[in-house]
mmCIF file of C-alpha atoms and ligand atoms in Angstrom:
data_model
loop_
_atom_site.group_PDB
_atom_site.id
_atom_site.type_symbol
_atom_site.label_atom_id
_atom_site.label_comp_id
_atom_site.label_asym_id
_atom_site.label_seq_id
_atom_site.Cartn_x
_atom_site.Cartn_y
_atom_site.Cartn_z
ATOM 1 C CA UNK A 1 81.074 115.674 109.551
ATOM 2 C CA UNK A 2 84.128 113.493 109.742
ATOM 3 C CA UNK A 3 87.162 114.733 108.841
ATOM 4 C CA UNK A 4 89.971 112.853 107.175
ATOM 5 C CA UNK A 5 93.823 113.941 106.250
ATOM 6 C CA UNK A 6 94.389 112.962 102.517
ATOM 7 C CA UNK A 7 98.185 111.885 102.524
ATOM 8 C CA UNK A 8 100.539 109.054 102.622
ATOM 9 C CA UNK A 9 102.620 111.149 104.789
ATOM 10 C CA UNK A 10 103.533 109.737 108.101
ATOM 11 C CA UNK A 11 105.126 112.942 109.537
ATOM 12 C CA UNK A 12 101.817 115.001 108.117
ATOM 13 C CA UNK A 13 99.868 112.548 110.202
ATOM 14 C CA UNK A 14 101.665 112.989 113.003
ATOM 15 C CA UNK A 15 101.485 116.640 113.357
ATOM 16 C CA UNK A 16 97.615 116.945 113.119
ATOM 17 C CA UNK A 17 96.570 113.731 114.837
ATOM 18 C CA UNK A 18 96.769 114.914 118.468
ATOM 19 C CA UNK A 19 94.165 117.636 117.439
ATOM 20 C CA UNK A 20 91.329 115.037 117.395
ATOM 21 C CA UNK A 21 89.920 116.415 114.570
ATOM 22 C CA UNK A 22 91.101 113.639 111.737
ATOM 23 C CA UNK A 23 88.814 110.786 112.193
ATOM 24 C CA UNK A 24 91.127 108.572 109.449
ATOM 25 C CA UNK A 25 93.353 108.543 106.753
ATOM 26 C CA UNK A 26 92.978 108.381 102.817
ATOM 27 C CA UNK A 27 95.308 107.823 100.178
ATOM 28 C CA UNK A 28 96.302 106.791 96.550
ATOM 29 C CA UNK A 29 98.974 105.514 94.769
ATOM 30 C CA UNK A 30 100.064 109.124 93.799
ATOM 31 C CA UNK A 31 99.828 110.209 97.283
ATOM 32 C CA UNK A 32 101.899 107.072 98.229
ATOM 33 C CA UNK A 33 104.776 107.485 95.582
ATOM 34 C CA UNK A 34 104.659 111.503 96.164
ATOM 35 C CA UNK A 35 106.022 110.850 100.257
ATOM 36 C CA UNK A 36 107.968 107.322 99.903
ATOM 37 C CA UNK A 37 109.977 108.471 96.508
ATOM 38 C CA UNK A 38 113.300 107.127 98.550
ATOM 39 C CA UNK A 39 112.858 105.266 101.390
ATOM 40 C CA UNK A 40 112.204 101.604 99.756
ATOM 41 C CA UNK A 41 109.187 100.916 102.215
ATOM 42 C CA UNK A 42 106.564 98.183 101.104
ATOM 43 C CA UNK A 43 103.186 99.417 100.990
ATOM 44 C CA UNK A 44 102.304 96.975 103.413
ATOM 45 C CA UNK A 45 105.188 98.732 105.510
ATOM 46 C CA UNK A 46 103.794 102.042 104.884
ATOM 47 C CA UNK A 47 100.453 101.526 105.533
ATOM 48 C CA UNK A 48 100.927 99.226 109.045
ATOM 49 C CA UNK A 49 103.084 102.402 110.067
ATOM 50 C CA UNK A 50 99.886 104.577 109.847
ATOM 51 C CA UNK A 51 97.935 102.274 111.856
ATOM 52 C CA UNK A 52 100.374 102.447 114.627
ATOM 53 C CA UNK A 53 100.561 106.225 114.663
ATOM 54 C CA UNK A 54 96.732 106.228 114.726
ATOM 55 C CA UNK A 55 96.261 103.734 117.181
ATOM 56 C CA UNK A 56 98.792 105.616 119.300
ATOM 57 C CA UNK A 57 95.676 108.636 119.660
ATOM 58 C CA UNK A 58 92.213 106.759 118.411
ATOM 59 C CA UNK A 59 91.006 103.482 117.833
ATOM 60 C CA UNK A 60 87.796 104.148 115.891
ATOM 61 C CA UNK A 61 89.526 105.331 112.838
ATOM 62 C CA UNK A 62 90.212 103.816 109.389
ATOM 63 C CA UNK A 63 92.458 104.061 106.452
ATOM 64 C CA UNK A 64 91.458 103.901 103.071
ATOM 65 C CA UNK A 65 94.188 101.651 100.890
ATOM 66 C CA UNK A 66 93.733 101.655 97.248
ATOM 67 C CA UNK A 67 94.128 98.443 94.825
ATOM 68 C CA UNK A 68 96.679 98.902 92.447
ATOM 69 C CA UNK A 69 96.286 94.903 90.762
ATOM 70 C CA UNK A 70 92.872 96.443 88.588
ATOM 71 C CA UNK A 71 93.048 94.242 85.697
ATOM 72 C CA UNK A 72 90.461 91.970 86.232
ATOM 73 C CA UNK A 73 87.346 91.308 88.481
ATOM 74 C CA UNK A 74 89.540 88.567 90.412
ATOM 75 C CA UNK A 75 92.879 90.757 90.773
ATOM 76 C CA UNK A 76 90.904 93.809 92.724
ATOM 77 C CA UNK A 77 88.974 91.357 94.838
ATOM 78 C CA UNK A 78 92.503 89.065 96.068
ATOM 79 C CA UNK A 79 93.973 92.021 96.384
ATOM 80 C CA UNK A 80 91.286 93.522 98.075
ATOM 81 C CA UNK A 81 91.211 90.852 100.162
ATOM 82 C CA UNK A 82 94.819 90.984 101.302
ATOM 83 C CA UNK A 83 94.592 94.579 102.097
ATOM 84 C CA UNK A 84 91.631 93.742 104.266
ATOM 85 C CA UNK A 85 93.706 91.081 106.129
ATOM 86 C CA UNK A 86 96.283 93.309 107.344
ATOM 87 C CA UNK A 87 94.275 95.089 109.951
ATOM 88 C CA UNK A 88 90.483 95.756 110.712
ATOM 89 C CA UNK A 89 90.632 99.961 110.097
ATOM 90 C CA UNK A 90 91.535 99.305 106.852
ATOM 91 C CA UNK A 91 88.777 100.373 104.246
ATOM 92 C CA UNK A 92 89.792 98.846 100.633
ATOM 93 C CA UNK A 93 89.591 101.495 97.943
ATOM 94 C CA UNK A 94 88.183 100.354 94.413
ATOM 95 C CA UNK A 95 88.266 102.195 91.523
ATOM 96 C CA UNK A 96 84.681 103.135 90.031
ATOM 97 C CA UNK A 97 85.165 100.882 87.028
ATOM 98 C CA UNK A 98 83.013 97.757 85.819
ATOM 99 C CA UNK A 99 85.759 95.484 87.214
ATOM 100 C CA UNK A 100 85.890 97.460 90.188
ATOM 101 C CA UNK A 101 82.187 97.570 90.987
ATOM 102 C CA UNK A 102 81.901 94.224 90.509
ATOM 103 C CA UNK A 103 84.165 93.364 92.762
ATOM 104 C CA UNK A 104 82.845 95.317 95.480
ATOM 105 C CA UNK A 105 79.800 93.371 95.521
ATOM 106 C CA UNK A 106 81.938 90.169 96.454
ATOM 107 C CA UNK A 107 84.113 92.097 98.820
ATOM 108 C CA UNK A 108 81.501 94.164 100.306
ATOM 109 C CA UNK A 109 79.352 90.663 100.357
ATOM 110 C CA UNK A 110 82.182 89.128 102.307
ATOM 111 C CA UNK A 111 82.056 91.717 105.052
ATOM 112 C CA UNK A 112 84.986 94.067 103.740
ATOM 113 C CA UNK A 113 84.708 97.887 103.497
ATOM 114 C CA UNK A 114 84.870 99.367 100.207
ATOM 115 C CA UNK A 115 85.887 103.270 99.469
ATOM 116 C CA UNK A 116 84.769 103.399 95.396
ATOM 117 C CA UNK A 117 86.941 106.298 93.929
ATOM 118 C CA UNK A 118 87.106 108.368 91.102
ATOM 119 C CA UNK A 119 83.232 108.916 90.862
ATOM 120 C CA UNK A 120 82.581 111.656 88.927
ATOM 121 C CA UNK A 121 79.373 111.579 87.742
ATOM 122 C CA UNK A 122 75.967 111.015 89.512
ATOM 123 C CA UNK A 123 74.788 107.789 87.982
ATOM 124 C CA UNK A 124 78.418 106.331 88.992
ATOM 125 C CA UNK A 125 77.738 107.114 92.378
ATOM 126 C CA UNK A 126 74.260 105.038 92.207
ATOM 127 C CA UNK A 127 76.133 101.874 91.109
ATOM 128 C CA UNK A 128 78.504 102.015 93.764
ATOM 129 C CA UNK A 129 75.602 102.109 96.228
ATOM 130 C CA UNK A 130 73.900 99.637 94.657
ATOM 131 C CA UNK A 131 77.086 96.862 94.322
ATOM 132 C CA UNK A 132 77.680 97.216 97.766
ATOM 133 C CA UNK A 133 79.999 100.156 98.573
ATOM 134 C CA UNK A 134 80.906 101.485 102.152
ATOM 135 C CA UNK A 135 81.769 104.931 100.831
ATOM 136 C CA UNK A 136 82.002 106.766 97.864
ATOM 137 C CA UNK A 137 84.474 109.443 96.932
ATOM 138 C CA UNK A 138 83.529 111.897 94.563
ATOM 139 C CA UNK A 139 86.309 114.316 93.159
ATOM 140 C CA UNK A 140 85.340 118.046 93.588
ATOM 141 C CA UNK A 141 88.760 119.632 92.716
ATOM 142 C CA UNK A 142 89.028 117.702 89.430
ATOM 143 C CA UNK A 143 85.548 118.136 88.337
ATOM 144 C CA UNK A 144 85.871 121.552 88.593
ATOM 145 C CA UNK A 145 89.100 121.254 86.504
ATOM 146 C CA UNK A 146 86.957 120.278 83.779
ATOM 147 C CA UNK A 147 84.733 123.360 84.236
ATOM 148 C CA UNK A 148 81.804 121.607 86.166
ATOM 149 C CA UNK A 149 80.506 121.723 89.903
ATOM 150 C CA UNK A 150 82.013 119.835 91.816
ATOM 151 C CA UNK A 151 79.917 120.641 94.908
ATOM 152 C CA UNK A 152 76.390 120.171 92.483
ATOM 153 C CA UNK A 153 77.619 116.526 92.027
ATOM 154 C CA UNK A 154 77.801 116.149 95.781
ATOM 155 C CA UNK A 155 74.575 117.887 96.367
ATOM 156 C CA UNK A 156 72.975 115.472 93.978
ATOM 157 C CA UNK A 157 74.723 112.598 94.708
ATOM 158 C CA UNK A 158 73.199 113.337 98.763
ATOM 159 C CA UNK A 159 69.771 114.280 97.446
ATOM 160 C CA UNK A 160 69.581 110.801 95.395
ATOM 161 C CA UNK A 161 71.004 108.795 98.434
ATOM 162 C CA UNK A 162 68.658 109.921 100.655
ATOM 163 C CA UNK A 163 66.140 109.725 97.936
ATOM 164 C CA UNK A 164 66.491 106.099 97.577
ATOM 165 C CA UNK A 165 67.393 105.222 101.182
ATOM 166 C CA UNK A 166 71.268 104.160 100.215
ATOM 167 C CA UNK A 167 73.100 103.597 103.434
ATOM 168 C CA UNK A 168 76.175 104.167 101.456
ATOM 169 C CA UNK A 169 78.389 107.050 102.986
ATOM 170 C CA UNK A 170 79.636 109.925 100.556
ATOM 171 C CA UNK A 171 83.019 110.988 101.490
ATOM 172 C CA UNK A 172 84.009 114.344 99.691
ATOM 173 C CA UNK A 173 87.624 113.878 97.499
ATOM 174 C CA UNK A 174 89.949 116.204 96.160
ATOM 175 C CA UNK A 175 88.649 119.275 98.121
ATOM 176 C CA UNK A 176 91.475 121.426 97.328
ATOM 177 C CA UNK A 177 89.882 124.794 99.753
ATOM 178 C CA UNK A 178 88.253 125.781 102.889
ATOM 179 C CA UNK A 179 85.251 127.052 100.640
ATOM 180 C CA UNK A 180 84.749 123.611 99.306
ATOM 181 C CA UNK A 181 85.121 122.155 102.679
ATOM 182 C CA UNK A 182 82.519 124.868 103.585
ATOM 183 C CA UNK A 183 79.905 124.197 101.031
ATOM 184 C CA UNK A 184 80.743 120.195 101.618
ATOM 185 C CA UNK A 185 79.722 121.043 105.189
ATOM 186 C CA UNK A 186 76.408 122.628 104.139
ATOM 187 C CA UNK A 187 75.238 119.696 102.002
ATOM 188 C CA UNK A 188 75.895 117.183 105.329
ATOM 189 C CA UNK A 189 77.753 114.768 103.288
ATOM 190 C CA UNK A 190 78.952 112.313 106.140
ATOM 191 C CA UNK A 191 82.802 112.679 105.585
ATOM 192 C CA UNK A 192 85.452 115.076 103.687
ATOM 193 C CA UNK A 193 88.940 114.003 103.199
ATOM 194 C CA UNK A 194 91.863 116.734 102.452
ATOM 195 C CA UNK A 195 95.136 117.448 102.327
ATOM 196 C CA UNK A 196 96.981 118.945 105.305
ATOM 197 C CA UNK A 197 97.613 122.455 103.807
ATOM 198 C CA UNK A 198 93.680 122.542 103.260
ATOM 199 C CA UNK A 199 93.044 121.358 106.988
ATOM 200 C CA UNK A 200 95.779 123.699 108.643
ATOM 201 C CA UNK A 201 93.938 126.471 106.958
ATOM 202 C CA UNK A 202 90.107 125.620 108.493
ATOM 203 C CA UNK A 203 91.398 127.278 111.795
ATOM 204 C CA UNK A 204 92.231 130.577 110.526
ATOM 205 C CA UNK A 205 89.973 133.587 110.035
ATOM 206 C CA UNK A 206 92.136 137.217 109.845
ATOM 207 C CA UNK A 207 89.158 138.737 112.111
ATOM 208 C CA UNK A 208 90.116 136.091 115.145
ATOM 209 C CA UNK A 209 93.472 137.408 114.710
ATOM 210 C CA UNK A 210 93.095 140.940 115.316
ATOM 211 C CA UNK A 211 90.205 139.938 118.220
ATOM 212 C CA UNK A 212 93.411 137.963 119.851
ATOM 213 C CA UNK A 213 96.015 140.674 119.409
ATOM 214 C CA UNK A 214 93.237 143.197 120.430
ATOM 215 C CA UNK A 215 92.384 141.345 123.117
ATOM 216 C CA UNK A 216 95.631 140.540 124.601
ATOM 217 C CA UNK A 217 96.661 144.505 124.008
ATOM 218 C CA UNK A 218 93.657 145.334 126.709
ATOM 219 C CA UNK A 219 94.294 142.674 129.262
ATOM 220 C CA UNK A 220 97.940 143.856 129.387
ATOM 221 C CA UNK A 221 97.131 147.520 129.980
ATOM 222 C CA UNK A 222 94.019 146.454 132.519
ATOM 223 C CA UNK A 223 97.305 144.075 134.519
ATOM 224 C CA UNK A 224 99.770 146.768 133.905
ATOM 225 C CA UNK A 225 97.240 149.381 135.937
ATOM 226 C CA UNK A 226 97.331 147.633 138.869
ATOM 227 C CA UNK A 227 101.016 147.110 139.110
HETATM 228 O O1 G3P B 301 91.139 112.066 97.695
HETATM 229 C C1 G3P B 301 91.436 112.185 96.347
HETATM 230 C C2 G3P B 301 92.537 113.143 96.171
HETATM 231 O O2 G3P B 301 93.747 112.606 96.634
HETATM 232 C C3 G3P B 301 92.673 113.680 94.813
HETATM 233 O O3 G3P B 301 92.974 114.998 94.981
HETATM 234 O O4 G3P B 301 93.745 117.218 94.344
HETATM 235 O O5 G3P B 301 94.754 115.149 93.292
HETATM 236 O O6 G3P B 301 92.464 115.865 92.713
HETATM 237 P P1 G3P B 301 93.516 115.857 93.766
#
């Protein structure tokens, strides 16, 4: 399963991307505002600085940018188009809206990748498939929110896909825990995308610990015997 870091953060980037784990990058307009509050980058700026610190350690990766211009069936697509233009990792995220689906079609028609977000619901992620869509992004963390699985929507959202044969990818959003990760995992949805508190954690169990510490206790005393 690919792994992605969910952040507009270039120093987060940066400190995981040498692990060759993070296959790309995702973000959103909260995600964007949230690490450029100050700075007075474009998002043009922002996002051509992400390519070059991922080109820097991969070339097959890409970077989900999200349209912001959603008012119309025309607005997402010229705006999808001009995110497209900018550089050839670049997926173009749509919302999972009537404008936005429809929109896909033309962009995904045209030969540009499309990352439908906000899905939420099962029959949402069918129409995504079916106008065109590269990826799909279902929410976990905020379905659960609500009080619902998060991980049964992915489960059924993978069962239908393969059901009907959609080559659209599922990509696994707001995962907010190495459980969901986990149970992500278990389903074989293609990608996940989290944040880097969430992906720092995936290394850590308490029993490798104290196999380390034990570990490095005993080959101590074993050297210090034969001093
Ligand atoms: O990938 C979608 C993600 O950024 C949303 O996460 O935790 O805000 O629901 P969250």
């Amino acid at each position: 399963m690919e792994l992605y870091l969910d952040t507009g953060n270039i120093e987060e980037i940066k400190s995981v991307i040498h692990t060759g784990q993070i296959s790309g990058i995702t973000t959103n307009p909260t995600l964007i505002l949230k690490s450029h509050t100050s700075d007075l980058k474009t998002f043009k700026d922002i996002l051509l600085e992400i390519i070059s610190v991922m080109k820097e350690e991969r070339d097959d990766f890409t970077l989900s940018a999200e349209v912001t211009h959603i008012n119309s069936v025309e607005e997402i697509i010229s705006q999808g188009r001009e995110l497209a233009s900018i550089d050839s990792h670049i997926i173009v995220k749509v919302p999972l809206t009537k404008e936005g689906l429809e929109a896909v079609k033309t962009l995904s028609y045209e030969g540009i990748r499309c990352n439908v977000t906000l899905c939420f619901s099962l029959t949402q992620a069918v129409l995504a498939a079916k106008a065109g869509a590269w990826c799909v992004s279902p929410f976990v963390g905020r379905i659960e929110d609500e009080g619902y699985s998060g991980i049964n929507l992915l489960q059924q959202i993978k069962q239908t896909y393969d059901n009907y044969n959609f080559k659209t990818k599922i990509l696994a959003a707001s995962l907010r825990s190495v459980e969901h990760v986990h149970q992500a995992m278990l389903l074989g949805v293609d990608m996940a995308t989290i944040p880097k508190s969430v992906f720092d954690k995936l290394y850590y169990n308490p029993l490798t610990d104290i196999g380390v510490k034990q570990f490095s206790k005993d080959w101590e005393e074993f050297e210090n015997a034969r001093k």
